[in-house]
mmCIF file of C-alpha atoms in Angstrom:
data_model
loop_
_atom_site.group_PDB
_atom_site.id
_atom_site.type_symbol
_atom_site.label_atom_id
_atom_site.label_comp_id
_atom_site.label_asym_id
_atom_site.label_seq_id
_atom_site.Cartn_x
_atom_site.Cartn_y
_atom_site.Cartn_z
ATOM 1 C CA MET K 10 89.405 -154.632 97.718
ATOM 2 C CA LEU K 11 92.433 -153.222 96.304
ATOM 3 C CA GLY K 12 93.309 -155.432 93.505
ATOM 4 C CA GLN K 13 96.321 -156.094 91.570
ATOM 5 C CA HIS K 14 98.867 -153.656 93.130
ATOM 6 C CA ASP K 15 96.377 -150.652 94.777
ATOM 7 C CA SER K 16 94.665 -151.158 90.769
ATOM 8 C CA HIS K 17 90.821 -150.563 92.038
ATOM 9 C CA VAL K 18 92.080 -148.069 94.530
ATOM 10 C CA ARG K 19 93.554 -145.980 91.769
ATOM 11 C CA ALA K 20 90.942 -146.629 89.284
ATOM 12 C CA ILE K 21 88.562 -145.312 92.315
ATOM 13 C CA GLU K 22 90.904 -142.415 91.963
ATOM 14 C CA GLN K 23 91.176 -141.083 89.471
ATOM 15 C CA ALA K 24 87.942 -141.370 88.165
ATOM 16 C CA LEU K 25 86.402 -139.666 91.481
ATOM 17 C CA GLY K 26 88.995 -137.753 91.802
ATOM 18 C CA VAL K 27 89.589 -138.778 95.513
ATOM 19 C CA ARG K 28 92.321 -140.125 97.820
ATOM 20 C CA ILE K 29 92.504 -143.101 98.703
ATOM 21 C CA GLY K 30 94.767 -144.347 101.861
ATOM 22 C CA ALA K 31 94.356 -147.765 103.388
ATOM 23 C CA GLY K 32 95.870 -148.678 107.446
ATOM 24 C CA GLY K 33 95.615 -151.792 108.405
ATOM 25 C CA ASN K 34 91.435 -153.612 107.406
ATOM 26 C CA SER K 35 89.616 -149.885 106.660
ATOM 27 C CA LEU K 36 90.522 -147.519 103.838
ATOM 28 C CA LYS K 37 89.891 -143.482 104.528
ATOM 29 C CA VAL K 38 88.619 -141.358 102.078
ATOM 30 C CA THR K 39 89.274 -137.933 101.346
ATOM 31 C CA GLY K 40 87.851 -135.373 99.229
ATOM 32 C CA GLY K 41 85.424 -133.476 97.730
ATOM 33 C CA PRO K 42 82.194 -133.649 99.632
ATOM 34 C CA GLU K 43 79.662 -134.725 97.015
ATOM 35 C CA GLU K 44 83.194 -137.113 95.941
ATOM 36 C CA GLN K 45 83.885 -138.993 99.064
ATOM 37 C CA ALA K 46 80.348 -139.476 99.672
ATOM 38 C CA LEU K 47 79.911 -141.364 96.239
ATOM 39 C CA ALA K 48 83.521 -142.831 96.610
ATOM 40 C CA GLY K 49 82.594 -144.582 99.789
ATOM 41 C CA LYS K 50 79.099 -145.602 98.489
ATOM 42 C CA LEU K 51 80.966 -147.691 96.025
ATOM 43 C CA LEU K 52 83.676 -149.336 98.348
ATOM 44 C CA SER K 53 81.649 -150.189 100.372
ATOM 45 C CA GLU K 54 78.690 -151.931 97.551
ATOM 46 C CA LEU K 55 82.530 -153.269 96.402
ATOM 47 C CA TYR K 56 83.397 -154.503 99.883
ATOM 48 C CA GLU K 57 79.930 -156.691 99.569
ATOM 49 C CA LEU K 58 79.982 -157.863 96.441
ATOM 50 C CA LEU K 59 83.384 -159.594 97.616
ATOM 51 C CA ARG K 60 81.852 -160.928 101.008
ATOM 52 C CA ARG K 61 79.850 -163.047 98.752
ATOM 53 C CA GLY K 62 81.962 -164.656 96.762
ATOM 54 C CA TYR K 63 81.544 -161.870 93.469
ATOM 55 C CA PRO K 64 85.365 -161.850 91.872
ATOM 56 C CA LEU K 65 86.495 -158.625 91.138
ATOM 57 C CA TYR K 66 87.800 -158.108 87.916
ATOM 58 C CA PRO K 67 88.745 -154.217 86.496
ATOM 59 C CA SER K 68 86.319 -153.686 84.412
ATOM 60 C CA ASP K 69 83.391 -154.247 87.343
ATOM 61 C CA ILE K 70 85.004 -151.123 89.074
ATOM 62 C CA GLU K 71 84.538 -148.792 85.649
ATOM 63 C CA TYR K 72 81.166 -150.840 85.696
ATOM 64 C CA ALA K 73 80.240 -149.998 89.693
ATOM 65 C CA ILE K 74 80.798 -146.001 88.676
ATOM 66 C CA ARG K 75 79.269 -146.153 86.361
ATOM 67 C CA MET K 76 76.111 -147.016 87.310
ATOM 68 C CA LEU K 77 76.605 -145.078 90.742
ATOM 69 C CA ARG K 78 77.402 -141.725 89.101
ATOM 70 C CA SER K 79 73.519 -141.758 87.222
ATOM 71 C CA ASP K 80 71.781 -143.261 89.786
ATOM 72 C CA ARG K 81 73.196 -143.404 93.514
ATOM 73 C CA ASN K 82 70.666 -145.480 94.469
ATOM 74 C CA VAL K 83 71.144 -148.390 92.591
ATOM 75 C CA ASP K 84 71.925 -151.137 94.039
ATOM 76 C CA LEU K 85 75.651 -153.176 92.751
ATOM 77 C CA LYS K 86 74.165 -156.165 94.394
ATOM 78 C CA ASP K 87 71.295 -156.964 92.771
ATOM 79 C CA VAL K 88 72.996 -156.444 89.901
ATOM 80 C CA PHE K 89 76.172 -157.776 89.704
ATOM 81 C CA LEU K 90 75.038 -160.657 91.058
ATOM 82 C CA ASP K 91 72.672 -161.458 88.671
ATOM 83 C CA THR K 92 73.625 -164.939 87.678
ATOM 84 C CA VAL K 93 72.408 -165.962 84.290
ATOM 85 C CA TYR K 94 74.645 -167.806 83.189
ATOM 86 C CA VAL K 95 78.818 -169.531 84.160
ATOM 87 C CA SER K 96 80.704 -170.635 80.727
ATOM 88 C CA ALA K 97 82.475 -173.239 80.463
ATOM 89 C CA HIS K 98 86.130 -171.250 81.259
ATOM 90 C CA LYS K 99 84.113 -170.876 84.546
ATOM 91 C CA HIS K 100 83.113 -167.248 83.818
ATOM 92 C CA VAL K 101 80.294 -165.734 85.282
ATOM 93 C CA ILE K 102 78.233 -163.619 83.060
ATOM 94 C CA ALA K 103 76.185 -161.323 84.791
ATOM 95 C CA PRO K 104 74.169 -158.115 84.326
ATOM 96 C CA LYS K 105 77.551 -154.888 84.188
ATOM 97 C CA SER K 106 74.310 -151.933 84.094
ATOM 98 C CA VAL K 107 71.804 -150.629 84.852
ATOM 99 C CA ALA K 108 69.905 -151.300 80.587
ATOM 100 C CA GLN K 109 71.680 -154.894 81.517
ATOM 101 C CA LYS K 110 69.583 -155.685 84.356
ATOM 102 C CA ARG K 111 66.647 -153.920 83.485
ATOM 103 C CA TYR K 112 66.294 -156.476 79.454
ATOM 104 C CA VAL K 113 67.746 -159.941 82.110
ATOM 105 C CA ASP K 114 64.989 -159.290 83.872
ATOM 106 C CA ALA K 115 62.268 -158.549 80.738
ATOM 107 C CA ILE K 116 63.729 -162.104 79.535
ATOM 108 C CA ARG K 117 62.848 -163.727 82.128
ATOM 109 C CA ARG K 118 59.219 -162.117 82.771
ATOM 110 C CA PHE K 119 57.936 -161.397 78.434
ATOM 111 C CA ASP K 120 58.446 -164.710 75.635
ATOM 112 C CA VAL K 121 59.206 -161.673 73.192
ATOM 113 C CA VAL K 122 61.600 -159.112 73.667
ATOM 114 C CA PHE K 123 63.363 -155.818 72.000
ATOM 115 C CA GLY K 124 67.259 -155.379 72.585
ATOM 116 C CA ILE K 125 67.559 -152.083 70.758
ATOM 117 C CA GLY K 126 70.728 -150.531 71.939
ATOM 118 C CA PRO K 127 75.308 -150.142 70.058
ATOM 119 C CA ALA K 128 76.863 -152.290 69.573
ATOM 120 C CA GLY K 129 79.088 -153.846 73.454
ATOM 121 C CA THR K 130 75.868 -153.186 75.329
ATOM 122 C CA GLY K 131 75.659 -157.124 75.277
ATOM 123 C CA LYS K 132 72.121 -157.893 73.327
ATOM 124 C CA THR K 133 73.937 -160.330 72.304
ATOM 125 C CA TYR K 134 75.543 -162.281 74.862
ATOM 126 C CA LEU K 135 73.223 -161.764 77.265
ATOM 127 C CA ALA K 136 70.430 -163.130 74.972
ATOM 128 C CA MET K 137 72.711 -166.622 73.608
ATOM 129 C CA ALA K 138 72.901 -167.019 77.629
ATOM 130 C CA MET K 139 69.623 -166.708 78.729
ATOM 131 C CA ALA K 140 68.410 -169.197 76.118
ATOM 132 C CA LEU K 141 71.496 -171.545 77.150
ATOM 133 C CA ALA K 142 70.470 -171.133 80.675
ATOM 134 C CA ALA K 143 67.133 -172.344 80.488
ATOM 135 C CA LEU K 144 68.044 -175.034 77.475
ATOM 136 C CA MET K 145 70.714 -176.547 81.043
ATOM 137 C CA LYS K 146 67.502 -176.232 83.135
ATOM 138 C CA ASN K 147 65.323 -178.349 80.026
ATOM 139 C CA GLN K 148 62.930 -175.241 80.247
ATOM 140 C CA VAL K 149 63.072 -175.176 76.653
ATOM 141 C CA THR K 150 64.222 -178.361 74.215
ATOM 142 C CA ARG K 151 66.276 -176.121 71.485
ATOM 143 C CA MET K 152 67.825 -172.966 70.839
ATOM 144 C CA VAL K 153 68.164 -171.270 67.454
ATOM 145 C CA LEU K 154 70.336 -168.403 66.957
ATOM 146 C CA CYS K 155 69.479 -167.165 63.095
ATOM 147 C CA ARG K 156 70.855 -163.424 61.588
ATOM 148 C CA PRO K 157 69.943 -161.840 58.618
ATOM 149 C CA ALA K 158 72.694 -162.551 55.023
ATOM 150 C CA VAL K 159 72.652 -159.409 54.612
ATOM 151 C CA GLU K 160 76.375 -157.681 53.560
ATOM 152 C CA ALA K 161 77.763 -154.661 56.291
ATOM 153 C CA GLY K 162 78.733 -151.797 53.265
ATOM 154 C CA GLU K 163 80.230 -154.049 51.113
ATOM 155 C CA LYS K 164 79.913 -156.398 47.854
ATOM 156 C CA LEU K 165 81.141 -158.938 48.622
ATOM 157 C CA GLY K 166 81.183 -160.573 45.557
ATOM 158 C CA PHE K 167 79.846 -164.293 44.863
ATOM 159 C CA LEU K 168 81.283 -166.219 47.724
ATOM 160 C CA PRO K 169 82.697 -169.655 46.917
ATOM 161 C CA GLY K 170 81.271 -173.570 48.457
ATOM 162 C CA ASP K 171 77.737 -174.427 48.476
ATOM 163 C CA LEU K 172 74.995 -172.687 50.611
ATOM 164 C CA ALA K 173 75.985 -173.704 53.798
ATOM 165 C CA GLU K 174 79.905 -172.397 53.506
ATOM 166 C CA LYS K 175 78.511 -169.222 51.461
ATOM 167 C CA VAL K 176 75.698 -168.053 54.759
ATOM 168 C CA ASN K 177 78.654 -168.604 57.417
ATOM 169 C CA PRO K 178 80.757 -165.552 57.005
ATOM 170 C CA TYR K 179 77.639 -164.498 57.602
ATOM 171 C CA LEU K 180 76.916 -166.420 61.007
ATOM 172 C CA ARG K 181 80.751 -166.368 62.573
ATOM 173 C CA PRO K 182 79.898 -163.920 65.062
ATOM 174 C CA LEU K 183 76.974 -166.191 66.764
ATOM 175 C CA TYR K 184 79.588 -169.459 66.580
ATOM 176 C CA ASP K 185 82.019 -166.622 68.674
ATOM 177 C CA ALA K 186 79.665 -165.906 71.062
ATOM 178 C CA LEU K 187 78.571 -169.573 71.179
ATOM 179 C CA HIS K 188 82.336 -170.576 72.065
ATOM 180 C CA ASP K 189 83.042 -168.059 74.650
ATOM 181 C CA MET K 190 80.067 -170.085 76.376
ATOM 182 C CA VAL K 191 80.364 -173.369 75.926
ATOM 183 C CA ASP K 192 83.704 -174.966 75.007
ATOM 184 C CA PHE K 193 83.963 -176.369 71.630
ATOM 185 C CA ASP K 194 83.296 -180.240 71.653
ATOM 186 C CA ARG K 195 80.080 -179.732 73.206
ATOM 187 C CA ALA K 196 78.930 -177.220 71.355
ATOM 188 C CA ARG K 197 79.781 -179.170 67.940
ATOM 189 C CA ARG K 198 77.536 -182.009 69.581
ATOM 190 C CA MET K 199 74.565 -179.833 70.387
ATOM 191 C CA ILE K 200 74.535 -178.934 66.991
ATOM 192 C CA GLU K 201 74.776 -181.594 65.623
ATOM 193 C CA ARG K 202 71.919 -183.203 67.380
ATOM 194 C CA GLY K 203 70.008 -180.151 66.367
ATOM 195 C CA THR K 204 69.607 -179.154 69.963
ATOM 196 C CA ILE K 205 71.390 -175.482 69.017
ATOM 197 C CA GLU K 206 70.760 -174.235 65.767
ATOM 198 C CA VAL K 207 72.528 -171.110 64.008
ATOM 199 C CA ALA K 208 71.123 -170.348 60.772
ATOM 200 C CA PRO K 209 70.413 -167.750 58.133
ATOM 201 C CA LEU K 210 66.732 -166.336 58.625
ATOM 202 C CA ALA K 211 66.004 -167.292 55.258
ATOM 203 C CA PHE K 212 65.975 -170.508 56.265
ATOM 204 C CA MET K 213 63.139 -170.049 59.390
ATOM 205 C CA ARG K 214 60.148 -169.370 56.601
ATOM 206 C CA GLY K 215 57.394 -171.869 57.026
ATOM 207 C CA ARG K 216 58.581 -173.268 60.000
ATOM 208 C CA THR K 217 57.059 -173.508 63.632
ATOM 209 C CA LEU K 218 58.836 -173.728 66.545
ATOM 210 C CA ASN K 219 58.114 -175.151 70.023
ATOM 211 C CA ASP K 220 59.826 -175.811 72.877
ATOM 212 C CA SER K 221 61.896 -173.468 72.038
ATOM 213 C CA PHE K 222 64.148 -170.258 73.104
ATOM 214 C CA ILE K 223 64.355 -168.018 69.855
ATOM 215 C CA ILE K 224 67.345 -165.270 68.770
ATOM 216 C CA LEU K 225 67.340 -162.781 65.276
ATOM 217 C CA ASP K 226 70.352 -160.994 65.717
ATOM 218 C CA GLU K 227 71.058 -157.394 63.849
ATOM 219 C CA ALA K 228 67.634 -157.152 63.216
ATOM 220 C CA GLN K 229 67.858 -154.059 61.580
ATOM 221 C CA ASN K 230 68.991 -155.682 59.111
ATOM 222 C CA THR K 231 65.623 -157.393 58.030
ATOM 223 C CA THR K 232 62.590 -155.872 56.134
ATOM 224 C CA THR K 233 59.734 -155.615 57.768
ATOM 225 C CA GLU K 234 58.303 -157.924 55.735
ATOM 226 C CA GLN K 235 61.322 -161.023 57.582
ATOM 227 C CA MET K 236 60.687 -159.166 60.672
ATOM 228 C CA LYS K 237 56.467 -160.585 60.607
ATOM 229 C CA MET K 238 57.954 -163.968 59.553
ATOM 230 C CA PHE K 239 60.357 -164.143 62.163
ATOM 231 C CA LEU K 240 57.666 -163.567 64.326
ATOM 232 C CA THR K 241 55.010 -165.495 63.880
ATOM 233 C CA ARG K 242 58.028 -168.212 63.916
ATOM 234 C CA LEU K 243 56.969 -168.458 67.763
ATOM 235 C CA GLY K 244 54.716 -172.206 68.262
ATOM 236 C CA TYR K 245 53.795 -173.021 72.025
ATOM 237 C CA ASN K 246 56.468 -172.638 75.007
ATOM 238 C CA SER K 247 58.873 -170.188 73.365
ATOM 239 C CA LYS K 248 60.854 -166.822 73.788
ATOM 240 C CA ALA K 249 61.879 -164.385 71.369
ATOM 241 C CA VAL K 250 65.273 -162.216 71.789
ATOM 242 C CA ILE K 251 65.541 -159.665 69.399
ATOM 243 C CA THR K 252 68.730 -157.703 69.274
ATOM 244 C CA GLY K 253 69.296 -155.183 66.648
ATOM 245 C CA ASP K 254 71.039 -151.197 66.718
ATOM 246 C CA ILE K 255 69.283 -148.866 63.902
ATOM 247 C CA THR K 256 71.716 -146.773 63.656
ATOM 248 C CA GLN K 257 74.279 -149.375 62.203
ATOM 249 C CA ILE K 258 71.667 -150.364 58.956
ATOM 250 C CA ASP K 259 73.362 -152.019 55.622
ATOM 251 C CA LEU K 260 69.877 -153.000 54.006
ATOM 252 C CA PRO K 261 69.264 -151.206 50.523
ATOM 253 C CA SER K 262 68.095 -147.300 50.426
ATOM 254 C CA GLY K 263 64.510 -146.929 50.921
ATOM 255 C CA LYS K 264 64.127 -150.423 52.663
ATOM 256 C CA LEU K 265 62.467 -149.598 55.663
ATOM 257 C CA SER K 266 64.439 -151.151 58.656
ATOM 258 C CA GLY K 267 62.600 -154.700 59.896
ATOM 259 C CA LEU K 268 62.953 -153.392 63.772
ATOM 260 C CA LYS K 269 62.131 -149.877 62.768
ATOM 261 C CA GLY K 270 58.666 -150.863 62.333
ATOM 262 C CA ALA K 271 58.016 -153.292 65.290
ATOM 263 C CA ARG K 272 58.939 -150.842 67.615
ATOM 264 C CA THR K 273 55.701 -148.292 66.089
ATOM 265 C CA VAL K 274 53.391 -151.523 65.407
ATOM 266 C CA LEU K 275 53.709 -153.616 68.531
ATOM 267 C CA ALA K 276 54.942 -150.594 70.761
ATOM 268 C CA ASN K 277 51.518 -151.336 72.451
ATOM 269 C CA ALA K 278 51.547 -154.905 72.408
ATOM 270 C CA PRO K 279 50.806 -157.032 75.658
ATOM 271 C CA GLY K 280 53.216 -159.694 76.361
ATOM 272 C CA ILE K 281 55.822 -157.618 74.426
ATOM 273 C CA ALA K 282 58.989 -155.638 76.590
ATOM 274 C CA PHE K 283 61.818 -153.057 74.698
ATOM 275 C CA VAL K 284 64.145 -152.143 76.376
ATOM 276 C CA TYR K 285 66.933 -149.896 75.212
ATOM 277 C CA PHE K 286 70.844 -148.884 75.998
ATOM 278 C CA THR K 287 73.064 -146.064 75.674
ATOM 279 C CA GLU K 288 76.433 -145.940 74.725
ATOM 280 C CA ALA K 289 76.860 -146.042 79.257
ATOM 281 C CA ASP K 290 76.025 -149.769 78.853
ATOM 282 C CA VAL K 291 79.127 -150.015 76.778
ATOM 283 C CA VAL K 292 80.694 -153.204 78.017
ATOM 284 C CA ARG K 293 83.552 -154.018 75.995
ATOM 285 C CA HIS K 294 86.908 -151.789 75.434
ATOM 286 C CA ARG K 295 86.907 -148.054 77.192
ATOM 287 C CA LEU K 296 87.754 -146.605 73.606
ATOM 288 C CA VAL K 297 84.320 -148.391 72.175
ATOM 289 C CA GLN K 298 81.681 -145.547 74.552
ATOM 290 C CA ALA K 299 83.457 -142.884 73.566
ATOM 291 C CA ILE K 300 83.869 -143.966 70.289
ATOM 292 C CA ILE K 301 79.626 -144.014 70.068
ATOM 293 C CA ALA K 302 79.323 -141.020 71.387
ATOM 294 C CA ALA K 303 81.688 -139.160 68.996
ATOM 295 C CA TYR K 304 80.154 -139.730 65.838
ATOM 296 C CA GLN K 305 76.287 -139.862 67.471
ATOM 297 C CA ALA K 306 77.537 -136.186 68.357
ATOM 298 C CA ALA K 307 77.770 -135.785 64.419
ATOM 299 C CA GLU K 308 75.549 -137.165 63.589
ATOM 300 C CA GLU K 309 72.956 -134.805 65.090
ATOM 301 C CA GLY K 310 75.450 -132.280 63.789
ATOM 302 C CA GLY K 311 75.846 -133.019 60.820
ATOM 303 C CA PHE K 312 78.873 -134.863 59.589
ATOM 304 C CA PRO K 313 81.828 -132.001 59.433
ATOM 305 C CA HIS K 314 83.446 -132.077 55.335
ATOM 306 C CA ASP K 315 87.028 -132.828 55.161
ATOM 307 C CA SER K 316 89.614 -129.578 55.312
ATOM 308 C CA GLY K 317 92.478 -130.736 54.458
ATOM 309 C CA PRO K 318 94.673 -133.977 53.830
ATOM 310 C CA ASN K 319 94.203 -135.120 57.176
ATOM 311 C CA GLY K 320 90.539 -134.431 57.619
ATOM 312 C CA PRO K 321 89.114 -130.902 60.006
ATOM 313 C CA GLY K 322 91.499 -129.833 62.187
ATOM 314 C CA GLN K 323 94.875 -131.241 60.328
ATOM 315 C CA GLY K 324 95.836 -134.259 62.851
ATOM 316 C CA PRO K 325 98.598 -135.713 61.961
ATOM 317 C CA ALA K 326 98.378 -139.348 60.144
ATOM 318 C CA ALA K 327 97.821 -142.441 62.081
#
């Protein structure tokens, strides 16, 4: 409960501005009435998670504080105990925010789900965990992961090798996430048998995917035509999850993002769900949340002009 060397308690004290004293088998919280009440609810909910066998990690404390700050009525058990998948390394994959919980529930209920939001919010990772869980339960017979092969703001020139070797760098993030959940040898065997397929979006044209769980990653870099092509691949007993960040579009100037278009065209289509994430749902390094918020504020106010060798404010060069 207290964390290694009381690290959990220190994190709560620092975040909420309270003091927590441990005596015997009880904790005493002192501070302002509002902060005291929030800390008390947080500690009670964390204790209940531990009582139910959930292993608390330092990052979970941060996510729990974030959730309860935004909504005091959140039940942490509903979020953290919703096990999506247990990885090969015995790591339990579960939602870490209210939006992630909504996303997981939407994937269970709907056959087509769009997850839209900034990097690091778990959109692709959770979708892959859900796909693997469905595969292991024999709910589908294959898992298809695809991405558009678009360069991220830089020209790579002609890549060496055959076609597979040329597109592999674009698909590397999907392999990385897959190997985080399934041990390397097992993942290789599943790919060789075709149970798991990782392919660029262009390879989807002309196919019909039955009994499949299909994930389209980096969907902001699809064109409208590509998005329509992908969505019409869906066959019987199949699910599709489309993820992307509309603030990081790498398409040539003048090309409309298929993700932006789908958001408008399919907004009221039955059987399709849209789940939106914000920087509050980031589950990477804590600085990623601050970086996203800073860039968002800069984009809304207009990027400041460079005013010197180190830019605005003449801060020290790193």
